[in-house]
Tab-separated table of C-alpha atoms in Angstrom:
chain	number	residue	atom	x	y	z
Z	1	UNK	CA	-26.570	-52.610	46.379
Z	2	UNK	CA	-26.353	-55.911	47.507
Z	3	UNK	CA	-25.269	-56.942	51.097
Z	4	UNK	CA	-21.970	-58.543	50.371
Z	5	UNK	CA	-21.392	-55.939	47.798
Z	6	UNK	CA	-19.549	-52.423	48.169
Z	7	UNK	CA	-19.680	-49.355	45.987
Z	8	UNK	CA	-16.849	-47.183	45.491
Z	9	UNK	CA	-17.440	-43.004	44.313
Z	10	UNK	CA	-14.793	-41.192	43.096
Z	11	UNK	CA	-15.269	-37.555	42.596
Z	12	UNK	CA	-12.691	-34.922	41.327
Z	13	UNK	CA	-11.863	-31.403	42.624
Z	14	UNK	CA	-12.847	-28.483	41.209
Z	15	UNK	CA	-11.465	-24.817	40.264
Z	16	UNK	CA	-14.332	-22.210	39.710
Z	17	UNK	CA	-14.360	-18.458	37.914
Z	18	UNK	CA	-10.585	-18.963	36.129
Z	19	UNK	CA	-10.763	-15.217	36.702
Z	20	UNK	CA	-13.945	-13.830	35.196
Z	21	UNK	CA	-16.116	-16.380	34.970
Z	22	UNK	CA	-18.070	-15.765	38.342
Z	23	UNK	CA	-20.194	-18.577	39.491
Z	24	UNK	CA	-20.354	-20.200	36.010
Z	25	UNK	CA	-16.838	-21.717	35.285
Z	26	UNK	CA	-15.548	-24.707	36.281
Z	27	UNK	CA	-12.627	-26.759	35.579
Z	28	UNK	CA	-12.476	-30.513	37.264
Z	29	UNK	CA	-8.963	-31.292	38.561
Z	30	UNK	CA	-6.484	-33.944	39.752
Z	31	UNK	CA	-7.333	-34.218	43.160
Z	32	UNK	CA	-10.416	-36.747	44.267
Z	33	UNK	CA	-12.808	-37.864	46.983
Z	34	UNK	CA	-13.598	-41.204	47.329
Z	35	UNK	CA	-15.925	-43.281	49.122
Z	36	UNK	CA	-16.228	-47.129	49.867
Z	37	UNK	CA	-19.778	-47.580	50.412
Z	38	UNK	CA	-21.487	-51.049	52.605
Z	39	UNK	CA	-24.195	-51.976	53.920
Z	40	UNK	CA	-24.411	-51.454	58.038
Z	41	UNK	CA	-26.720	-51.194	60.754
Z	42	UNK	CA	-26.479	-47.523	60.831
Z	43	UNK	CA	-24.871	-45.016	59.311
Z	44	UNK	CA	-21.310	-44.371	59.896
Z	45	UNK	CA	-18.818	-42.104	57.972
Z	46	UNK	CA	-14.828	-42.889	59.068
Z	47	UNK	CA	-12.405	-40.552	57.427
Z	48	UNK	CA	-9.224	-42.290	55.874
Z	49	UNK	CA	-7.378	-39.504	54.989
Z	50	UNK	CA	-5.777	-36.109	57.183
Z	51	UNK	CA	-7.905	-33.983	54.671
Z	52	UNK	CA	-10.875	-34.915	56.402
Z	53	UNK	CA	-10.490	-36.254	59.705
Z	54	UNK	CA	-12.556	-33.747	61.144
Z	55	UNK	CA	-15.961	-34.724	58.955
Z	56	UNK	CA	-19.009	-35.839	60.845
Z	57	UNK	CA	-19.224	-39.396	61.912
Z	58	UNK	CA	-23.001	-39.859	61.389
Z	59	UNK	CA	-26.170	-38.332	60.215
Z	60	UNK	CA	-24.770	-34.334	60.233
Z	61	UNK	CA	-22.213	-35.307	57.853
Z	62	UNK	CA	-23.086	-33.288	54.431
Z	63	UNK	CA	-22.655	-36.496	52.138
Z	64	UNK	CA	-25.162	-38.236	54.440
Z	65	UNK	CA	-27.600	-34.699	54.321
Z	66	UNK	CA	-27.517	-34.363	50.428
Z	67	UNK	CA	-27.980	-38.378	49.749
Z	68	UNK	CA	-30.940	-37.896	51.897
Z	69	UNK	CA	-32.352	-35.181	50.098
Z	70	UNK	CA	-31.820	-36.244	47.316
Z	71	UNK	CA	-33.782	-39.459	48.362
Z	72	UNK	CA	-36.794	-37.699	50.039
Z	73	UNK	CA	-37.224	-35.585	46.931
Z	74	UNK	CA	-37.977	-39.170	44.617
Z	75	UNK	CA	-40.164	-40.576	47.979
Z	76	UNK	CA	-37.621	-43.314	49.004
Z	77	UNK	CA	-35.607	-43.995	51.794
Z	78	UNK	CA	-32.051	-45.428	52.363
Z	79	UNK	CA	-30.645	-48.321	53.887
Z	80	UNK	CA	-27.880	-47.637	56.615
Z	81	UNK	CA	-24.482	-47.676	55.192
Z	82	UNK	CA	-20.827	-47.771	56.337
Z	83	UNK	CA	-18.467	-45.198	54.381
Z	84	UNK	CA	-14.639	-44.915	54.100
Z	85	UNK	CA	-13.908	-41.482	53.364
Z	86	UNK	CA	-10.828	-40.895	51.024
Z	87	UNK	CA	-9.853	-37.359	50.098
Z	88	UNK	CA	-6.631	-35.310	49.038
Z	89	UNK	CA	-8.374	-32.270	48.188
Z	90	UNK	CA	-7.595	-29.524	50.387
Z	91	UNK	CA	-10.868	-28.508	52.882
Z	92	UNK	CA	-11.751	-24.817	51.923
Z	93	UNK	CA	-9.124	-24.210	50.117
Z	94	UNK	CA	-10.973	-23.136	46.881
Z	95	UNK	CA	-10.844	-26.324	45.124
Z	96	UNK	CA	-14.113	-27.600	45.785
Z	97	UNK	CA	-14.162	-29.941	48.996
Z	98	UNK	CA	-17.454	-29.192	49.691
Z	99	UNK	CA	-19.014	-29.445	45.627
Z	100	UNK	CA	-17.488	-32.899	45.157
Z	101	UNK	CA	-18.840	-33.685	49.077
Z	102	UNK	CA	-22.694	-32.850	47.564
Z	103	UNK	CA	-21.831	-34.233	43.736
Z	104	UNK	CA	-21.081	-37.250	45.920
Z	105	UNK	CA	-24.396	-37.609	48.384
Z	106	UNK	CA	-25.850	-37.451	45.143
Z	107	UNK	CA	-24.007	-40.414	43.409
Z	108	UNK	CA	-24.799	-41.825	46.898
Z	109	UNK	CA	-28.830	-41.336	46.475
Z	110	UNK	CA	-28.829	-42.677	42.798
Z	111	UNK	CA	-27.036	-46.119	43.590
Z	112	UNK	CA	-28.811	-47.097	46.759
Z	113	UNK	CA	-32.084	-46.242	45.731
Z	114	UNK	CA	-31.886	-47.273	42.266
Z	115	UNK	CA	-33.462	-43.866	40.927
Z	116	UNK	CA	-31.263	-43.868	37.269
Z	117	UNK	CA	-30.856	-39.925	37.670
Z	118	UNK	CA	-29.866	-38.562	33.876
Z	119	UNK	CA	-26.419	-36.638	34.404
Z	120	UNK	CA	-29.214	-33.586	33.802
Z	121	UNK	CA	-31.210	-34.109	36.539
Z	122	UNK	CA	-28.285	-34.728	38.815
Z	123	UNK	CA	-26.733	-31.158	37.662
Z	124	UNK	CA	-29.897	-29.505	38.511
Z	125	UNK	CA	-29.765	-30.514	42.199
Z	126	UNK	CA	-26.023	-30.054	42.905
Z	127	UNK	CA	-26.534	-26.627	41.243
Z	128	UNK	CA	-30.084	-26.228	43.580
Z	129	UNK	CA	-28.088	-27.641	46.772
Z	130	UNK	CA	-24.833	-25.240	45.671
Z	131	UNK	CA	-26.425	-21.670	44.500
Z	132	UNK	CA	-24.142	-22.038	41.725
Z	133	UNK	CA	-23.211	-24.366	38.613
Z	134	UNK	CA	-19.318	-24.042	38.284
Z	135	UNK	CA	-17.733	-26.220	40.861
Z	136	UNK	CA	-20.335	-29.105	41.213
Z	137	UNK	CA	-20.754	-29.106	36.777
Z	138	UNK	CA	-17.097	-29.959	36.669
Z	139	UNK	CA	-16.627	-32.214	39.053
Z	140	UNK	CA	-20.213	-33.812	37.278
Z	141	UNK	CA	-18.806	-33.890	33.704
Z	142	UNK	CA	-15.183	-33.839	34.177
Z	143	UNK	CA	-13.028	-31.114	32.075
Z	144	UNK	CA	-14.527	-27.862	31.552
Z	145	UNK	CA	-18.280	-26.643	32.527
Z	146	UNK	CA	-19.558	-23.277	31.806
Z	147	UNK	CA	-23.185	-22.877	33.096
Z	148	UNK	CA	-26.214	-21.142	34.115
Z	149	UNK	CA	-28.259	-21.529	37.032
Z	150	UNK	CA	-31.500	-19.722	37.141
Z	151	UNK	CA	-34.693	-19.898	39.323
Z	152	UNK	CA	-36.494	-22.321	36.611
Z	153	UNK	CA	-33.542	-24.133	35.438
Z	154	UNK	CA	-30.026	-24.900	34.838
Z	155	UNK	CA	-28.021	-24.959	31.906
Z	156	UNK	CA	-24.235	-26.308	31.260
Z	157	UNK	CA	-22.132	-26.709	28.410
Z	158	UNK	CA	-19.763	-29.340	28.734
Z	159	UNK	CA	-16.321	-28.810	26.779
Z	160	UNK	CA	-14.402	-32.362	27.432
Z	161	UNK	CA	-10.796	-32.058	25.993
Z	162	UNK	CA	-9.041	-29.092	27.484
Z	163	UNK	CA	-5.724	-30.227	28.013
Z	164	UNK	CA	-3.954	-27.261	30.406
Z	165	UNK	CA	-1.429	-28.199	33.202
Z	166	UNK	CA	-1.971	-25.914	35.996
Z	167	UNK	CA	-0.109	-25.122	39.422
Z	168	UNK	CA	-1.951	-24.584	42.779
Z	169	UNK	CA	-0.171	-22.216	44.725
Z	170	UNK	CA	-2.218	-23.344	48.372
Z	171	UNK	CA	-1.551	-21.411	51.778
Z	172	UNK	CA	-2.137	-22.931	54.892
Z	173	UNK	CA	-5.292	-21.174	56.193
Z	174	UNK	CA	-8.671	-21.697	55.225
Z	175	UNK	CA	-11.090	-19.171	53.768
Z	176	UNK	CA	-14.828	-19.732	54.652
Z	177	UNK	CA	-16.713	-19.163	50.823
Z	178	UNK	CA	-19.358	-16.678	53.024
Z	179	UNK	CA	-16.054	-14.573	54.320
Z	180	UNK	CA	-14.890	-14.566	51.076
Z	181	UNK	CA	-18.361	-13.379	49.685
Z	182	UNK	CA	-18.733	-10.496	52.445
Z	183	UNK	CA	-16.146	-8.632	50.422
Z	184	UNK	CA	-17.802	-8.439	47.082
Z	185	UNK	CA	-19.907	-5.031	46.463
Z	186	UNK	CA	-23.945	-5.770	46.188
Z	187	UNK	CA	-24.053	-3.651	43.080
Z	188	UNK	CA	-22.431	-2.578	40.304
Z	189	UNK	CA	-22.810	0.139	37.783
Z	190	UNK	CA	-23.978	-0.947	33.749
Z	191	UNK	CA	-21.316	0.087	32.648
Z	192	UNK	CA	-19.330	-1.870	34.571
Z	193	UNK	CA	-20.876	-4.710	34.161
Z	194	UNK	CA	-21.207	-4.696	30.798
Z	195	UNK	CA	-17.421	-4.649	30.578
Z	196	UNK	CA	-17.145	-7.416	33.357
Z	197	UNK	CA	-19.904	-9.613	31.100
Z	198	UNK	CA	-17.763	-9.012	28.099
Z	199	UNK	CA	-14.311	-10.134	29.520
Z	200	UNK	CA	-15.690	-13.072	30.585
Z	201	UNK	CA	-17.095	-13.862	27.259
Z	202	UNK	CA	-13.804	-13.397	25.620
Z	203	UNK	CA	-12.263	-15.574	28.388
Z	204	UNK	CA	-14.578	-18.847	26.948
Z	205	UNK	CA	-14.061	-17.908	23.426
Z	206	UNK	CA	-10.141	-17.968	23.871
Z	207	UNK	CA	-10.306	-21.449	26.004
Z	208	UNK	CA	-12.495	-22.688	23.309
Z	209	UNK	CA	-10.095	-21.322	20.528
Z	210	UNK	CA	-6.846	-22.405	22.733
Z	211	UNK	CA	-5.378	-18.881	22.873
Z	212	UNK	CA	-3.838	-18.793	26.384
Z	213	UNK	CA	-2.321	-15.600	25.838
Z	214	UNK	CA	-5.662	-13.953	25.615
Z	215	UNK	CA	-6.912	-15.723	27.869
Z	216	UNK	CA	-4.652	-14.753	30.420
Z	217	UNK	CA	-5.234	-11.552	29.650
Z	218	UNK	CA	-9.234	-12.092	30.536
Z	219	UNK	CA	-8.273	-13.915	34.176
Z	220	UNK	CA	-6.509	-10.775	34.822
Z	221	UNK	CA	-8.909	-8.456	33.631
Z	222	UNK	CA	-11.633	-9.706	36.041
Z	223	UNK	CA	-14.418	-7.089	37.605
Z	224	UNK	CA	-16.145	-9.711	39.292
Z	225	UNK	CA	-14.604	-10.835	42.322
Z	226	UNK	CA	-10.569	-10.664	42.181
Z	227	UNK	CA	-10.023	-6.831	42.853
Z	228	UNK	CA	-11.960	-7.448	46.410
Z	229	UNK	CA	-10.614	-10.357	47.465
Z	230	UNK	CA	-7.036	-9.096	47.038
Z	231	UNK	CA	-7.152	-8.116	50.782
Z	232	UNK	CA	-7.874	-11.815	51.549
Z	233	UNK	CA	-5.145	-13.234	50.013
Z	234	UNK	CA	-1.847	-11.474	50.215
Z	235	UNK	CA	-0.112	-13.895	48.297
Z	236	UNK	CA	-1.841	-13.149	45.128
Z	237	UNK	CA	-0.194	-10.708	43.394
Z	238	UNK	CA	2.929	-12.487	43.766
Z	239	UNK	CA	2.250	-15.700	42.188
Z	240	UNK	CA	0.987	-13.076	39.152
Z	241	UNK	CA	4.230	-11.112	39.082
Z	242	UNK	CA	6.375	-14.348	38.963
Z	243	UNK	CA	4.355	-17.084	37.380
Z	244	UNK	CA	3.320	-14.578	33.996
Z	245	UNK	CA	7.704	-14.387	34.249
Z	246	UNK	CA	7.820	-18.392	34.455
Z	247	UNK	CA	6.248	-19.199	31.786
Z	248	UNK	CA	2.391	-19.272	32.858
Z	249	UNK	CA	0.197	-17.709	30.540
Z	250	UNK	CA	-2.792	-16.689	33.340
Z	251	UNK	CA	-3.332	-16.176	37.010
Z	252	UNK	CA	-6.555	-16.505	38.877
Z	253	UNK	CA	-7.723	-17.499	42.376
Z	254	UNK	CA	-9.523	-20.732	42.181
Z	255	UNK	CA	-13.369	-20.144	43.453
Z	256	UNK	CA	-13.147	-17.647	46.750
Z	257	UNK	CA	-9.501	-18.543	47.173
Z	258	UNK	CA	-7.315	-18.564	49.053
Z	259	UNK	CA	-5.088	-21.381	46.506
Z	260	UNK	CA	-4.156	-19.525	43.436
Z	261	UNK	CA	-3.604	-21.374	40.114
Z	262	UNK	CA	-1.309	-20.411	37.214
Z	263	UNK	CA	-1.969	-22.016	34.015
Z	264	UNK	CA	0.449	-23.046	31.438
Z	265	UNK	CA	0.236	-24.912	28.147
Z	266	UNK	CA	0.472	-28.907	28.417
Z	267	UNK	CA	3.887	-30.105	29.286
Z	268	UNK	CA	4.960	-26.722	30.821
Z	269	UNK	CA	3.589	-26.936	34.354
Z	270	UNK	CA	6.413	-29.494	36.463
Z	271	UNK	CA	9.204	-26.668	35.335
Z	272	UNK	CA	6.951	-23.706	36.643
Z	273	UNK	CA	5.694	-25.719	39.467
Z	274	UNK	CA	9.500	-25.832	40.449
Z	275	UNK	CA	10.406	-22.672	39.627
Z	276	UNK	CA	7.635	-20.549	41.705
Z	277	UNK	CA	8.218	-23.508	44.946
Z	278	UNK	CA	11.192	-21.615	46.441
Z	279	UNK	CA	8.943	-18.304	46.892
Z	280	UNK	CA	6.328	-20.083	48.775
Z	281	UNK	CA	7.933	-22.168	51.381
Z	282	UNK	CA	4.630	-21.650	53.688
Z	283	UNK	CA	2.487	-22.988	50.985
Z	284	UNK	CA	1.855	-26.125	49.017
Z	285	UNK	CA	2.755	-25.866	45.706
Z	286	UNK	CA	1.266	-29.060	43.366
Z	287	UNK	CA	1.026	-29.455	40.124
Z	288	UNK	CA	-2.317	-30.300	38.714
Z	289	UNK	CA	-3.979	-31.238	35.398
Z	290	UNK	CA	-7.352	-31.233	33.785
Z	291	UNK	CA	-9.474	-34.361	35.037
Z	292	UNK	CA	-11.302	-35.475	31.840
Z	293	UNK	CA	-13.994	-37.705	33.839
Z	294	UNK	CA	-16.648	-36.360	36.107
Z	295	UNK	CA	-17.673	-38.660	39.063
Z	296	UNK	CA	-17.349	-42.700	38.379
Z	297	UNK	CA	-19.606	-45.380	40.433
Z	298	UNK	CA	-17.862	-48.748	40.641
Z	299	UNK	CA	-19.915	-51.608	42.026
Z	300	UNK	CA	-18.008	-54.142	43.764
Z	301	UNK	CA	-19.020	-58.015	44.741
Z	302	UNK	CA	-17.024	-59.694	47.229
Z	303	UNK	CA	-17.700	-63.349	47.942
Z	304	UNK	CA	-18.756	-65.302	51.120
């Protein structure tokens, strides 16, 4: 980057699982974090937005941690830099705060030290960094990721044109991903997950195919994760009971929760956004799309 130049990243939230899809689904959405990146003395993180005004000014911030990382792992090292922080995704809230936060450092790494990571190589270490593939793939690629992370490697298929509107039911408390995790059994039976595999197999095919009816039907047939987490968020099985009335044709909590989403064909989600609002006058309730583009770099020259 040069020193009277600025970079701007702009990376999209994220909605993991869609029901049964644990820790391989993702789905990038209409909400972004964005950072305007300069040259400085030392590094310095300001946040610009209320979302996150309580991020780490310096070194301990996890943008700065991955970036670093990131750089140590390709033996360079990175100049000091001054970052705006822009955000309007909602901090654990289950839409990925913290995945676009790493996808970010990343972006970070590859710009100021020039490495010219393939969109393969960057996917390997969010999914490393993460545990996981679903929330850092989308917010990678854009549109829909379904992945695999394994010990030797990672795999993702990228699907780019899913066009669903979708409304995010979001209460006001947080829920910490490792409390949300606590609740989930160690084990379970074959059987059982054999049948959990296979609902989540029909839940890609009908996404692929664009049946939302049967699809719905797999968000809500999850063995995975929903029937524990429940407990967690009481407002769940509401937004199924009167969203699946409004129109929606699924329900699921996006990653460990608490927001829940209801998904509706294109077109369809403003009227159910406004129709499920007046039950939930202690949550936000937004209405969301699919965000086609993973995360963008823009290079910026400003003159003396």
């Amino acid at each position: 980057m040069k020193e009277d130049g600025m970079l701007r990243i702009v990376v999209p939230a994220s909605t993991a699982n869609l029901g049964p899809g644990f820790d391989s689904i993702g789905l990038a959405v209409s909400r972004y974090l964005t950072l305007e990146v300069r040259l400085a003395d030392e590094w310095k993180f300001v946040p610009r937005s209320s979302e996150v005004a309580a991020i780490p000014a310096g070194m301990d911030n996890l943008i700065y941690q991955v970036a670093a990382q990131v750089a140590q792992t390709y033996g360079c090292t990175l100049p000091s830099c001054f970052v705006d922080v822009y955000s309007n995704i909602p901090f654990t809230r289950g839409l990925g705060s913290s995945a676009a936060a790493v996808v970010a450092g990343i972006e970070l790494a590859n710009e100021l030290a020039g490495l010219s990571l393939s969109l393969e190589q960057k996917m390997r270490f969010a999914s490393c960094y993460e545990g996981h593939p679903d929330n850092v793939g989308a917010s990678l690629y854009g549109g829909l990721v379904i992945g695999s992370h394994r010990r030797e490697e990672t795999d993702v298929v990228h699907v780019p044109d899913v066009q669903l509107d979708l409304v995010a039911v979001i209460p006001s408390y947080e829920l910490e991903t490792e409390k949300a995790r606590s609740v989930l059994p160690q084990m379970m039976a074959r059987e059982d997950a054999v049948e959990a595999s296979a609902v989540s197999n029909v839940l890609v095919a009908a996404l692929l195919t664009k049946r939302w009816e049967l699809a719905g039907k797999m968000m809500s047939c999850d063995l995975f994760h929903q029937p524990y987490r429940k407990e967690l968020v009481p407002q769940l099985s509401l937004v199924e009971k009167l969203a699946m009335q409004y129109g929606a044709f699924g329900v699921a909590l996006s990653g460990a929760g608490p927001t829940i989403l209801a998904f509706a064909e294109p077109g369809k989600g403003m009227e159910l956004k406004e129709k499920l609002a007046p039950y939930f006058p202690d949550c936000a309730v937004e209405w969301l799309t699919v965000e086609q583009k993973g995360s963008q770099v823009y290079k910026m020259s400003f003159e003396k």
